[in-house]
Tab-separated table of C-alpha atoms in Angstrom:
chain	number	residue	atom	x	y	z
R	1	UNK	CA	-28.564	17.446	-23.472
R	2	UNK	CA	-27.348	17.266	-19.916
R	3	UNK	CA	-26.854	12.811	-19.969
R	4	UNK	CA	-28.628	12.559	-17.065
R	5	UNK	CA	-31.788	14.242	-19.111
R	6	UNK	CA	-31.995	10.677	-21.005
R	7	UNK	CA	-34.500	8.052	-20.135
R	8	UNK	CA	-32.894	5.203	-19.447
R	9	UNK	CA	-33.863	2.009	-18.963
R	10	UNK	CA	-32.344	-0.886	-17.820
R	11	UNK	CA	-30.028	-3.510	-20.025
R	12	UNK	CA	-31.200	-6.003	-17.243
R	13	UNK	CA	-34.383	-5.425	-16.235
R	14	UNK	CA	-35.483	-3.514	-19.418
R	15	UNK	CA	-37.853	-1.233	-17.356
R	16	UNK	CA	-37.123	2.679	-17.146
R	17	UNK	CA	-34.959	4.259	-14.892
R	18	UNK	CA	-36.120	6.594	-11.685
R	19	UNK	CA	-34.449	9.679	-10.354
R	20	UNK	CA	-33.565	7.826	-6.494
R	21	UNK	CA	-31.309	9.746	-4.170
R	22	UNK	CA	-28.966	6.849	-4.171
R	23	UNK	CA	-25.211	6.286	-1.450
R	24	UNK	CA	-21.896	6.770	-2.594
R	25	UNK	CA	-19.530	4.618	-0.030
R	26	UNK	CA	-15.199	6.585	-1.212
R	27	UNK	CA	-12.452	5.698	0.687
R	28	UNK	CA	-15.435	5.351	4.412
R	29	UNK	CA	-16.873	9.014	3.675
R	30	UNK	CA	-20.455	8.263	2.195
R	31	UNK	CA	-22.243	11.382	0.855
R	32	UNK	CA	-25.934	11.423	-1.827
R	33	UNK	CA	-27.231	12.476	-5.558
R	34	UNK	CA	-29.875	12.521	-7.018
R	35	UNK	CA	-28.946	9.938	-9.780
R	36	UNK	CA	-31.368	7.530	-12.409
R	37	UNK	CA	-31.755	3.361	-11.628
R	38	UNK	CA	-33.184	0.919	-11.704
R	39	UNK	CA	-36.546	0.417	-9.943
R	40	UNK	CA	-36.401	-3.340	-10.383
R	41	UNK	CA	-32.195	-4.667	-9.608
R	42	UNK	CA	-31.610	-1.568	-7.548
R	43	UNK	CA	-28.856	-0.424	-10.618
R	44	UNK	CA	-27.573	2.360	-11.330
R	45	UNK	CA	-26.199	4.513	-14.165
R	46	UNK	CA	-23.288	6.932	-13.838
R	47	UNK	CA	-23.950	9.616	-16.653
R	48	UNK	CA	-20.009	10.576	-18.077
R	49	UNK	CA	-20.721	14.487	-16.886
R	50	UNK	CA	-21.187	13.159	-13.246
R	51	UNK	CA	-18.135	10.570	-13.520
R	52	UNK	CA	-16.099	13.194	-14.467
R	53	UNK	CA	-17.053	15.850	-12.833
R	54	UNK	CA	-18.259	15.885	-9.382
R	55	UNK	CA	-17.824	12.444	-8.464
R	56	UNK	CA	-13.893	13.116	-10.099
R	57	UNK	CA	-13.426	16.287	-7.580
R	58	UNK	CA	-14.516	13.971	-4.351
R	59	UNK	CA	-12.063	11.582	-4.718
R	60	UNK	CA	-10.173	13.630	-6.016
R	61	UNK	CA	-10.855	16.376	-2.236
R	62	UNK	CA	-10.136	12.483	-0.615
R	63	UNK	CA	-7.373	11.033	-1.875
R	64	UNK	CA	-5.464	14.779	-1.062
R	65	UNK	CA	-2.765	15.461	-3.129
U	7	UNK	CA	21.867	1.592	24.266
U	8	UNK	CA	22.973	2.992	20.315
U	9	UNK	CA	22.265	2.623	16.397
U	10	UNK	CA	22.843	3.256	13.154
U	11	UNK	CA	20.227	3.182	11.276
U	12	UNK	CA	21.274	4.494	8.046
U	13	UNK	CA	24.264	5.895	6.482
U	14	UNK	CA	23.409	9.699	4.758
U	15	UNK	CA	25.772	12.523	4.364
U	16	UNK	CA	25.657	15.824	5.478
U	17	UNK	CA	28.065	19.424	6.248
U	18	UNK	CA	29.502	20.254	9.285
U	19	UNK	CA	28.338	23.131	10.905
U	20	UNK	CA	31.826	25.385	11.045
U	21	UNK	CA	33.265	24.984	7.519
U	22	UNK	CA	30.419	23.539	5.927
U	23	UNK	CA	32.553	21.274	4.414
U	24	UNK	CA	30.592	18.165	3.726
U	25	UNK	CA	31.019	15.266	6.069
U	26	UNK	CA	29.758	11.239	5.704
U	27	UNK	CA	26.780	11.747	8.683
U	28	UNK	CA	24.730	9.003	10.285
U	29	UNK	CA	20.605	8.280	11.718
U	30	UNK	CA	21.520	7.100	14.797
U	31	UNK	CA	18.424	5.427	16.768
U	32	UNK	CA	18.913	6.040	20.821
U	33	UNK	CA	15.957	5.013	22.392
U	34	UNK	CA	12.727	7.105	20.627
U	35	UNK	CA	15.365	9.667	19.780
U	36	UNK	CA	16.461	9.762	16.507
U	37	UNK	CA	20.173	11.325	15.603
U	38	UNK	CA	22.320	13.069	12.643
U	39	UNK	CA	25.374	12.497	14.238
U	40	UNK	CA	28.684	13.765	11.924
U	41	UNK	CA	32.673	13.946	12.478
U	42	UNK	CA	34.572	16.700	11.206
U	43	UNK	CA	38.131	15.869	11.408
U	44	UNK	CA	39.118	20.190	12.230
U	45	UNK	CA	35.727	20.118	14.697
U	46	UNK	CA	34.744	17.445	15.797
U	47	UNK	CA	31.577	15.419	15.805
U	48	UNK	CA	28.377	16.219	16.245
U	49	UNK	CA	24.713	15.212	16.737
U	50	UNK	CA	21.563	16.601	16.584
U	51	UNK	CA	18.395	15.942	17.663
U	52	UNK	CA	15.771	14.888	14.175
U	53	UNK	CA	13.267	13.511	15.678
U	54	UNK	CA	11.671	12.046	19.005
U	55	UNK	CA	8.691	10.068	19.749
U	56	UNK	CA	7.445	6.539	17.700
U	57	UNK	CA	3.619	7.825	17.333
U	58	UNK	CA	4.200	8.525	14.789
U	59	UNK	CA	7.445	6.030	14.383
U	60	UNK	CA	10.380	7.003	12.002
U	61	UNK	CA	10.867	3.440	9.837
U	62	UNK	CA	6.876	3.995	10.015
U	63	UNK	CA	6.953	7.499	8.290
U	64	UNK	CA	6.340	8.282	4.479
U	65	UNK	CA	6.495	4.507	1.937
U	66	UNK	CA	10.640	5.935	0.552
U	67	UNK	CA	13.254	4.849	-0.279
U	68	UNK	CA	16.736	6.078	-0.497
U	69	UNK	CA	18.513	6.606	-3.644
U	70	UNK	CA	20.745	4.798	-3.407
U	71	UNK	CA	24.082	6.593	-4.428
U	72	UNK	CA	24.980	9.666	-2.722
U	73	UNK	CA	24.183	12.903	-4.948
U	74	UNK	CA	27.065	15.247	-6.505
U	75	UNK	CA	29.553	14.869	-4.812
U	76	UNK	CA	29.605	18.217	-5.173
U	77	UNK	CA	26.211	18.798	-3.800
U	78	UNK	CA	25.540	20.574	-1.132
U	79	UNK	CA	28.794	23.257	-2.457
U	80	UNK	CA	27.604	23.982	-5.890
U	81	UNK	CA	23.892	23.894	-6.446
U	82	UNK	CA	21.311	25.297	-8.088
U	83	UNK	CA	19.650	21.130	-9.522
U	84	UNK	CA	22.313	19.358	-11.138
U	85	UNK	CA	21.061	15.765	-12.262
U	86	UNK	CA	20.707	14.384	-8.829
U	87	UNK	CA	18.270	16.499	-7.588
U	88	UNK	CA	15.242	14.306	-6.929
U	89	UNK	CA	12.187	16.947	-6.855
U	90	UNK	CA	11.071	19.573	-9.460
U	91	UNK	CA	9.866	23.007	-8.219
U	92	UNK	CA	6.738	23.024	-6.778
U	93	UNK	CA	7.323	26.880	-5.142
U	94	UNK	CA	10.421	29.575	-6.104
U	95	UNK	CA	10.857	32.045	-3.591
U	96	UNK	CA	11.938	35.162	-5.358
U	97	UNK	CA	13.102	37.890	-2.304
U	98	UNK	CA	12.422	40.999	-2.724
U	99	UNK	CA	13.729	42.910	-0.534
U	100	UNK	CA	16.689	42.881	3.262
U	101	UNK	CA	14.546	44.849	4.656
U	102	UNK	CA	12.164	43.768	7.782
U	103	UNK	CA	9.941	46.230	9.818
U	104	UNK	CA	11.097	44.070	12.498
U	105	UNK	CA	14.069	43.018	14.229
U	106	UNK	CA	13.135	39.427	15.608
U	107	UNK	CA	15.569	37.254	17.640
U	108	UNK	CA	15.422	34.495	15.045
U	109	UNK	CA	15.228	34.600	11.525
U	110	UNK	CA	16.236	32.312	9.171
U	111	UNK	CA	16.392	34.990	6.032
U	112	UNK	CA	19.232	37.174	9.261
U	113	UNK	CA	16.657	40.372	7.516
U	114	UNK	CA	17.329	44.076	8.565
U	115	UNK	CA	20.248	45.297	6.313
U	116	UNK	CA	20.960	45.849	2.931
U	117	UNK	CA	19.663	49.044	0.877
U	118	UNK	CA	19.613	47.032	-3.241
U	119	UNK	CA	16.886	46.181	-4.243
U	120	UNK	CA	15.777	44.936	-7.635
U	121	UNK	CA	13.274	47.019	-9.551
U	122	UNK	CA	9.871	46.234	-10.507
U	123	UNK	CA	11.496	45.252	-14.244
U	124	UNK	CA	14.110	42.881	-12.010
U	125	UNK	CA	11.504	41.432	-10.325
U	126	UNK	CA	10.224	40.646	-13.696
U	127	UNK	CA	12.400	39.865	-15.432
U	128	UNK	CA	13.102	37.003	-12.631
U	129	UNK	CA	9.156	35.967	-12.649
U	130	UNK	CA	9.744	35.420	-16.706
U	131	UNK	CA	12.525	33.508	-16.553
U	132	UNK	CA	10.796	31.130	-14.366
U	133	UNK	CA	7.864	31.008	-16.014
U	134	UNK	CA	9.097	30.143	-19.043
U	135	UNK	CA	10.429	26.872	-16.583
U	136	UNK	CA	7.609	25.963	-15.853
U	137	UNK	CA	8.422	26.855	-12.819
U	138	UNK	CA	4.501	29.017	-12.132
U	139	UNK	CA	4.026	29.420	-8.634
U	140	UNK	CA	6.085	31.926	-6.352
U	141	UNK	CA	6.165	32.785	-3.284
U	142	UNK	CA	7.126	36.533	-2.544
U	143	UNK	CA	10.111	37.288	-0.022
U	144	UNK	CA	12.392	38.198	2.098
U	145	UNK	CA	13.386	40.167	4.324
U	146	UNK	CA	9.707	41.518	4.693
U	147	UNK	CA	7.841	43.043	1.096
U	148	UNK	CA	5.094	44.937	2.681
U	149	UNK	CA	7.794	47.421	3.752
U	150	UNK	CA	8.314	48.353	-0.219
U	151	UNK	CA	5.592	50.499	-1.663
U	152	UNK	CA	5.416	49.672	-5.182
U	153	UNK	CA	4.348	45.848	-3.725
U	154	UNK	CA	1.362	46.113	-5.625
U	155	UNK	CA	3.806	46.972	-9.346
U	156	UNK	CA	5.446	43.597	-8.248
U	157	UNK	CA	2.622	41.149	-7.757
U	158	UNK	CA	1.286	42.334	-10.950
U	159	UNK	CA	4.100	41.599	-13.092
U	160	UNK	CA	3.758	38.340	-11.590
U	161	UNK	CA	0.292	38.270	-12.773
U	162	UNK	CA	1.439	40.082	-15.927
U	163	UNK	CA	4.564	37.332	-16.274
U	164	UNK	CA	2.183	34.422	-15.846
U	165	UNK	CA	2.501	33.503	-12.860
U	166	UNK	CA	-0.514	31.896	-11.661
U	167	UNK	CA	-0.230	31.665	-7.697
U	168	UNK	CA	1.243	34.785	-6.027
U	169	UNK	CA	2.338	34.076	-2.205
U	170	UNK	CA	3.495	36.685	-0.559
U	171	UNK	CA	5.374	36.073	3.355
U	172	UNK	CA	4.399	38.277	5.165
U	173	UNK	CA	4.438	38.690	9.294
U	174	UNK	CA	1.521	40.768	8.338
U	175	UNK	CA	2.154	44.428	10.410
U	176	UNK	CA	1.441	46.066	6.991
U	177	UNK	CA	-1.625	44.638	6.037
U	178	UNK	CA	-4.032	45.275	9.154
U	179	UNK	CA	-2.483	48.723	9.999
U	180	UNK	CA	-3.026	49.932	5.842
U	181	UNK	CA	-5.380	47.811	3.859
U	182	UNK	CA	-6.118	49.817	1.650
U	183	UNK	CA	-2.269	48.053	0.643
U	184	UNK	CA	-3.913	45.226	0.863
U	185	UNK	CA	-6.683	46.076	-1.619
U	186	UNK	CA	-4.118	46.709	-3.638
U	187	UNK	CA	-2.154	43.636	-3.185
U	188	UNK	CA	-5.316	41.780	-3.971
U	189	UNK	CA	-6.400	43.487	-6.853
U	190	UNK	CA	-2.923	42.823	-8.634
U	191	UNK	CA	-3.280	39.521	-8.054
U	192	UNK	CA	-2.269	38.472	-5.053
U	193	UNK	CA	-3.606	34.478	-4.852
U	194	UNK	CA	-3.142	33.726	-0.817
U	195	UNK	CA	-0.861	34.996	2.440
U	196	UNK	CA	1.137	33.336	3.974
U	197	UNK	CA	1.472	35.203	8.077
U	198	UNK	CA	4.164	34.473	10.512
U	199	UNK	CA	1.954	33.899	13.177
U	200	UNK	CA	3.458	32.284	16.362
U	201	UNK	CA	0.598	31.607	18.603
U	202	UNK	CA	-2.453	33.210	20.636
U	203	UNK	CA	0.026	35.258	23.659
U	204	UNK	CA	1.798	38.008	23.601
U	205	UNK	CA	4.454	36.809	25.206
U	206	UNK	CA	4.955	34.598	22.749
U	207	UNK	CA	5.864	37.738	20.461
U	208	UNK	CA	7.482	39.559	22.642
U	209	UNK	CA	9.793	36.709	22.387
U	210	UNK	CA	10.403	35.378	19.850
U	211	UNK	CA	9.667	38.906	18.164
U	212	UNK	CA	11.123	41.458	20.148
U	213	UNK	CA	7.287	43.019	21.184
U	214	UNK	CA	3.560	42.557	21.501
U	215	UNK	CA	2.243	41.778	18.088
U	216	UNK	CA	-1.690	39.437	18.629
U	217	UNK	CA	-3.617	42.847	17.830
U	218	UNK	CA	-1.569	42.827	14.927
U	219	UNK	CA	-1.709	40.206	13.392
U	220	UNK	CA	-5.838	39.561	14.390
U	221	UNK	CA	-5.623	43.286	11.878
U	222	UNK	CA	-4.013	41.592	9.839
U	223	UNK	CA	-6.144	38.986	9.291
U	224	UNK	CA	-9.539	41.038	9.780
U	225	UNK	CA	-8.579	42.747	6.731
U	226	UNK	CA	-7.242	39.592	4.734
U	227	UNK	CA	-10.603	38.142	5.964
U	228	UNK	CA	-12.343	41.614	4.707
U	229	UNK	CA	-10.571	41.335	1.501
U	230	UNK	CA	-11.354	37.729	0.485
U	231	UNK	CA	-7.979	36.875	0.769
U	232	UNK	CA	-7.379	34.232	1.785
U	233	UNK	CA	-4.839	33.762	4.920
U	234	UNK	CA	-2.402	30.763	6.176
U	235	UNK	CA	-0.803	30.695	9.874
U	236	UNK	CA	2.626	29.810	9.912
U	237	UNK	CA	3.991	29.448	13.286
U	238	UNK	CA	7.415	29.684	14.363
U	239	UNK	CA	7.548	26.706	17.366
U	240	UNK	CA	10.426	26.853	19.791
U	241	UNK	CA	10.445	24.743	22.637
U	242	UNK	CA	9.674	26.544	26.006
U	243	UNK	CA	8.712	29.554	23.788
U	244	UNK	CA	5.033	28.459	21.941
U	245	UNK	CA	4.994	24.833	22.280
U	246	UNK	CA	2.224	24.792	24.393
U	247	UNK	CA	0.381	27.317	22.302
U	248	UNK	CA	-0.036	24.585	19.414
U	249	UNK	CA	-3.717	23.768	20.442
U	250	UNK	CA	-4.733	27.066	21.361
U	251	UNK	CA	-2.896	28.357	17.312
U	252	UNK	CA	-5.087	25.381	15.522
U	253	UNK	CA	-8.756	25.788	17.654
U	254	UNK	CA	-8.075	30.014	17.064
U	255	UNK	CA	-7.400	29.013	12.908
U	256	UNK	CA	-10.243	27.078	13.026
U	257	UNK	CA	-12.404	29.538	14.443
U	258	UNK	CA	-10.786	32.075	10.960
U	259	UNK	CA	-12.384	29.691	8.752
U	260	UNK	CA	-12.857	30.890	6.116
U	261	UNK	CA	-10.671	33.133	5.914
U	262	UNK	CA	-8.041	31.923	7.793
U	263	UNK	CA	-6.755	28.321	5.674
U	264	UNK	CA	-5.401	27.007	7.121
U	265	UNK	CA	-1.972	26.817	9.811
U	266	UNK	CA	1.590	25.634	8.722
U	267	UNK	CA	4.596	25.084	11.216
U	268	UNK	CA	7.398	25.626	11.018
U	269	UNK	CA	9.531	23.968	13.677
U	270	UNK	CA	12.501	26.405	14.872
U	271	UNK	CA	15.499	25.785	12.649
U	272	UNK	CA	18.814	27.167	13.995
U	273	UNK	CA	20.178	29.246	9.924
U	274	UNK	CA	20.598	32.723	9.569
U	275	UNK	CA	20.067	34.710	13.316
U	276	UNK	CA	20.249	32.959	16.245
U	277	UNK	CA	20.978	34.066	19.976
U	278	UNK	CA	23.265	31.253	20.209
U	279	UNK	CA	24.300	27.361	19.210
U	280	UNK	CA	21.082	25.162	19.667
U	281	UNK	CA	21.585	22.473	21.975
U	282	UNK	CA	19.352	19.173	21.280
U	283	UNK	CA	16.131	20.589	24.058
U	284	UNK	CA	16.176	23.124	21.284
U	285	UNK	CA	14.188	21.550	19.039
U	286	UNK	CA	11.503	20.677	18.454
U	287	UNK	CA	10.374	17.355	15.994
U	288	UNK	CA	8.264	16.181	12.974
U	289	UNK	CA	6.102	13.404	15.638
U	290	UNK	CA	6.025	16.413	18.523
U	291	UNK	CA	4.476	18.723	16.871
U	292	UNK	CA	1.927	16.358	15.447
U	293	UNK	CA	1.288	14.832	19.154
U	294	UNK	CA	1.106	18.393	20.580
U	295	UNK	CA	-1.975	18.559	17.999
U	296	UNK	CA	-3.580	15.712	19.727
U	297	UNK	CA	-2.775	16.161	23.030
U	298	UNK	CA	-3.559	19.602	23.616
U	299	UNK	CA	-6.933	19.964	20.833
U	300	UNK	CA	-8.302	17.326	23.224
U	301	UNK	CA	-8.072	15.159	20.724
U	302	UNK	CA	-10.259	16.929	18.664
U	303	UNK	CA	-7.733	16.267	15.613
U	304	UNK	CA	-5.539	12.504	16.107
U	305	UNK	CA	-1.951	12.139	15.382
U	306	UNK	CA	-3.647	9.907	12.670
U	307	UNK	CA	-5.238	12.458	10.127
U	308	UNK	CA	-1.641	13.346	9.228
U	309	UNK	CA	0.063	11.749	6.153
U	310	UNK	CA	3.907	13.303	5.767
U	311	UNK	CA	5.181	14.668	2.600
U	312	UNK	CA	4.844	13.701	-0.952
U	313	UNK	CA	6.626	16.523	-1.980
U	314	UNK	CA	9.658	16.461	-0.437
U	315	UNK	CA	10.745	13.476	2.093
U	316	UNK	CA	8.864	11.790	4.156
U	317	UNK	CA	10.665	13.979	7.201
U	318	UNK	CA	10.965	16.812	5.495
U	319	UNK	CA	6.724	17.525	6.633
U	320	UNK	CA	2.975	16.600	7.172
U	321	UNK	CA	-0.412	17.806	6.072
U	322	UNK	CA	-3.575	17.174	6.725
U	323	UNK	CA	-6.353	18.417	4.877
U	324	UNK	CA	-10.124	18.816	6.872
U	325	UNK	CA	-13.444	21.015	5.930
U	326	UNK	CA	-15.126	23.308	8.534
U	327	UNK	CA	-18.505	22.622	8.528
U	328	UNK	CA	-20.821	24.859	11.218
U	329	UNK	CA	-20.402	24.795	15.088
U	330	UNK	CA	-17.459	24.167	15.112
U	331	UNK	CA	-17.003	20.637	13.362
U	332	UNK	CA	-14.148	18.817	11.416
U	333	UNK	CA	-14.796	17.054	9.147
U	334	UNK	CA	-10.920	14.652	8.274
U	335	UNK	CA	-10.320	14.312	4.773
U	336	UNK	CA	-6.522	13.516	5.303
U	337	UNK	CA	-7.160	9.046	6.055
U	338	UNK	CA	-5.143	7.357	3.519
U	339	UNK	CA	-1.698	6.710	4.271
U	340	UNK	CA	-0.801	6.277	0.630
U	341	UNK	CA	-0.788	9.740	-1.389
U	342	UNK	CA	-0.250	9.794	-5.002
U	343	UNK	CA	1.608	12.827	-5.164
U	344	UNK	CA	4.980	10.881	-6.138
U	345	UNK	CA	6.454	10.688	-8.857
U	346	UNK	CA	7.651	13.097	-11.744
U	347	UNK	CA	4.610	15.142	-11.427
U	348	UNK	CA	4.911	15.437	-7.849
U	349	UNK	CA	5.668	18.782	-7.949
U	350	UNK	CA	2.651	19.841	-9.845
U	351	UNK	CA	-0.100	17.497	-8.006
U	352	UNK	CA	1.760	19.488	-4.266
U	353	UNK	CA	1.138	23.133	-6.211
U	354	UNK	CA	-2.506	22.168	-7.075
U	355	UNK	CA	-3.131	20.980	-3.833
U	356	UNK	CA	-1.934	24.088	-2.461
U	357	UNK	CA	-3.505	26.625	-4.447
U	358	UNK	CA	-7.015	24.618	-4.104
U	359	UNK	CA	-6.850	24.748	-0.560
U	360	UNK	CA	-4.719	27.881	0.549
U	361	UNK	CA	-6.935	30.574	-1.439
U	362	UNK	CA	-10.094	31.303	-0.945
U	363	UNK	CA	-13.045	31.580	-3.309
U	364	UNK	CA	-16.370	31.210	-0.969
U	365	UNK	CA	-18.737	34.041	-2.285
U	366	UNK	CA	-19.113	34.556	1.469
U	367	UNK	CA	-22.881	33.463	1.789
U	368	UNK	CA	-23.889	31.274	4.670
U	369	UNK	CA	-24.977	27.301	4.073
U	370	UNK	CA	-28.291	27.028	5.048
U	371	UNK	CA	-29.788	25.111	8.641
U	372	UNK	CA	-29.172	22.060	7.670
U	373	UNK	CA	-27.180	21.884	5.745
U	374	UNK	CA	-26.645	18.039	4.868
U	375	UNK	CA	-22.713	17.662	4.325
U	376	UNK	CA	-23.320	14.134	2.735
U	377	UNK	CA	-25.367	15.256	-0.236
U	378	UNK	CA	-22.024	15.028	-2.831
U	379	UNK	CA	-23.049	18.981	-4.015
U	380	UNK	CA	-22.918	20.224	-0.443
U	381	UNK	CA	-19.720	18.888	0.871
U	382	UNK	CA	-18.256	19.743	-2.325
U	383	UNK	CA	-19.160	23.692	-2.274
U	384	UNK	CA	-18.741	23.478	1.064
U	385	UNK	CA	-15.155	21.682	1.332
U	386	UNK	CA	-14.346	24.390	-1.697
U	387	UNK	CA	-15.620	26.563	0.456
U	388	UNK	CA	-14.552	25.698	4.149
U	389	UNK	CA	-10.977	23.456	3.250
U	390	UNK	CA	-8.723	23.925	6.120
U	391	UNK	CA	-4.363	22.061	5.821
U	392	UNK	CA	-2.439	22.161	8.699
U	393	UNK	CA	1.011	21.199	7.790
U	394	UNK	CA	4.317	22.009	8.780
U	395	UNK	CA	7.874	22.255	7.410
U	396	UNK	CA	10.852	20.577	9.641
U	397	UNK	CA	13.587	23.577	7.128
U	398	UNK	CA	17.002	21.487	7.879
U	399	UNK	CA	20.559	23.471	9.278
U	400	UNK	CA	23.845	23.508	9.453
U	401	UNK	CA	23.244	20.758	12.287
U	402	UNK	CA	20.345	18.951	11.395
U	403	UNK	CA	21.262	18.750	7.235
U	404	UNK	CA	20.593	15.336	5.662
U	405	UNK	CA	21.784	15.317	1.953
U	406	UNK	CA	19.385	12.658	1.133
U	407	UNK	CA	16.026	14.614	2.414
U	408	UNK	CA	17.850	18.082	0.862
U	409	UNK	CA	18.037	16.287	-2.558
U	410	UNK	CA	14.000	15.347	-2.612
U	411	UNK	CA	13.524	19.669	-1.539
U	412	UNK	CA	11.047	21.287	-3.477
U	413	UNK	CA	10.839	24.548	-2.547
U	414	UNK	CA	12.844	26.775	-3.888
U	415	UNK	CA	14.944	30.315	-3.760
U	416	UNK	CA	15.340	31.689	-6.648
U	417	UNK	CA	18.856	33.351	-6.238
U	418	UNK	CA	21.464	34.539	-8.860
U	419	UNK	CA	19.908	33.249	-12.051
U	420	UNK	CA	19.290	29.897	-10.512
U	421	UNK	CA	16.658	27.723	-8.817
U	422	UNK	CA	18.001	26.642	-5.089
U	423	UNK	CA	16.388	24.364	-2.274
U	424	UNK	CA	15.118	26.463	0.446
U	425	UNK	CA	17.394	24.405	3.154
U	426	UNK	CA	20.472	24.994	0.762
U	427	UNK	CA	19.978	28.196	-0.193
U	428	UNK	CA	19.694	30.297	3.300
U	429	UNK	CA	22.517	27.850	4.860
U	430	UNK	CA	24.616	29.377	7.388
U	431	UNK	CA	27.923	27.988	9.118
U	432	UNK	CA	27.700	28.182	13.277
U	433	UNK	CA	29.341	31.911	12.944
U	434	UNK	CA	26.272	32.988	10.314
U	435	UNK	CA	28.015	33.052	7.148
U	436	UNK	CA	26.002	31.776	4.759
U	437	UNK	CA	27.643	29.405	1.770
U	438	UNK	CA	28.441	30.150	-0.948
U	439	UNK	CA	26.741	28.770	-3.858
């Protein structure tokens, strides 16, 4: 199961995370992606497959070779 | 007033004997200077201008030693060589369907050609050594009717990236042949493309060729075979056309994957001994890109080669967006492409950038390229790279640079750095190995 599909709770606030479009900045560029986010404190959960997949590819493309 | 800023080693352009040499600064020009006890003093410009400056270009610490004492006379990658092979060039023929006044390979002669079986053995040997990126070169490889079989042999041997170095004439005139190459496993084409004006081809290649070049790009585009345009830049011939070449290539995206500039170097066949006015250096090419594109592309969008010596080349990576918009990717000067695996990183990089992977479907109207998925899809499909490689000839050869070369030519069972492999003396004789 995709880890993004699980419903997680915020470790700090104890409330369920909600999926929300979130802005990421990297090397001067901003990107948006839907991730689970705490509606109270704004902390986001980055699932492993996103970190090792698309985010890693963005990093590779932006950081040249 | 001139000032010596670096000691290095070079060769005499007449006898090709190794000589101590200096990099000498005179104002904003840098020269490689050397004196042969027998043939006198030689001075060749290697860098002009300060945008970027010679000193600031590339975070590179030169080796403390002078390399192997018999370098470059005896060559075939010795332990003193500082880079492994990124791309291995294999000559499949010496024949050519043009007779260019300028030709690094001095092509056009010779009748003996390696058989497909012999080439398969070469590809196997390269793959066993970890060299899975090959460039089929010549001569003009497409004069061989069995070229699709050669590509298939490279594929069968385990080559992952098979690049064709071609003038494109046959690709445009014979779409069935181009298709056979693609079907056999050809990855991408490095296509000689000196400009957007026929007058340039008349001077450099002996006849107008623009329509044939456009036909080749069209055929490769229909076959989804990525094409990188490769201009040989010659002062007074096509240095005014650099911006137009870039703009032409951008309009051809995604079929055209980028432009790879090669400032003219004087080995193989050239009309007369070069003077410094006959040379154009990397910073001049970079400044011309900025000036002639009206600042759309800037010098600061580029980074030095890391797979090779920084003074051997540059690259700038972009994404072509709809309506001619351009997104810069190379905004950091600190490339990670250094160290023992630099050749592997570069191989992966060029494969990613030069291979065409799009499905041909246009992006939806109003696509948001800030969205991570949309951005990644676009960078995969419409990545665009402007790069350059400044080859060294007998006048400009700097052994410090030669030792970091990762573009190697397969010859007589060995791989040899490109500029060493094609090194010729003033009278056109190729250096022995």
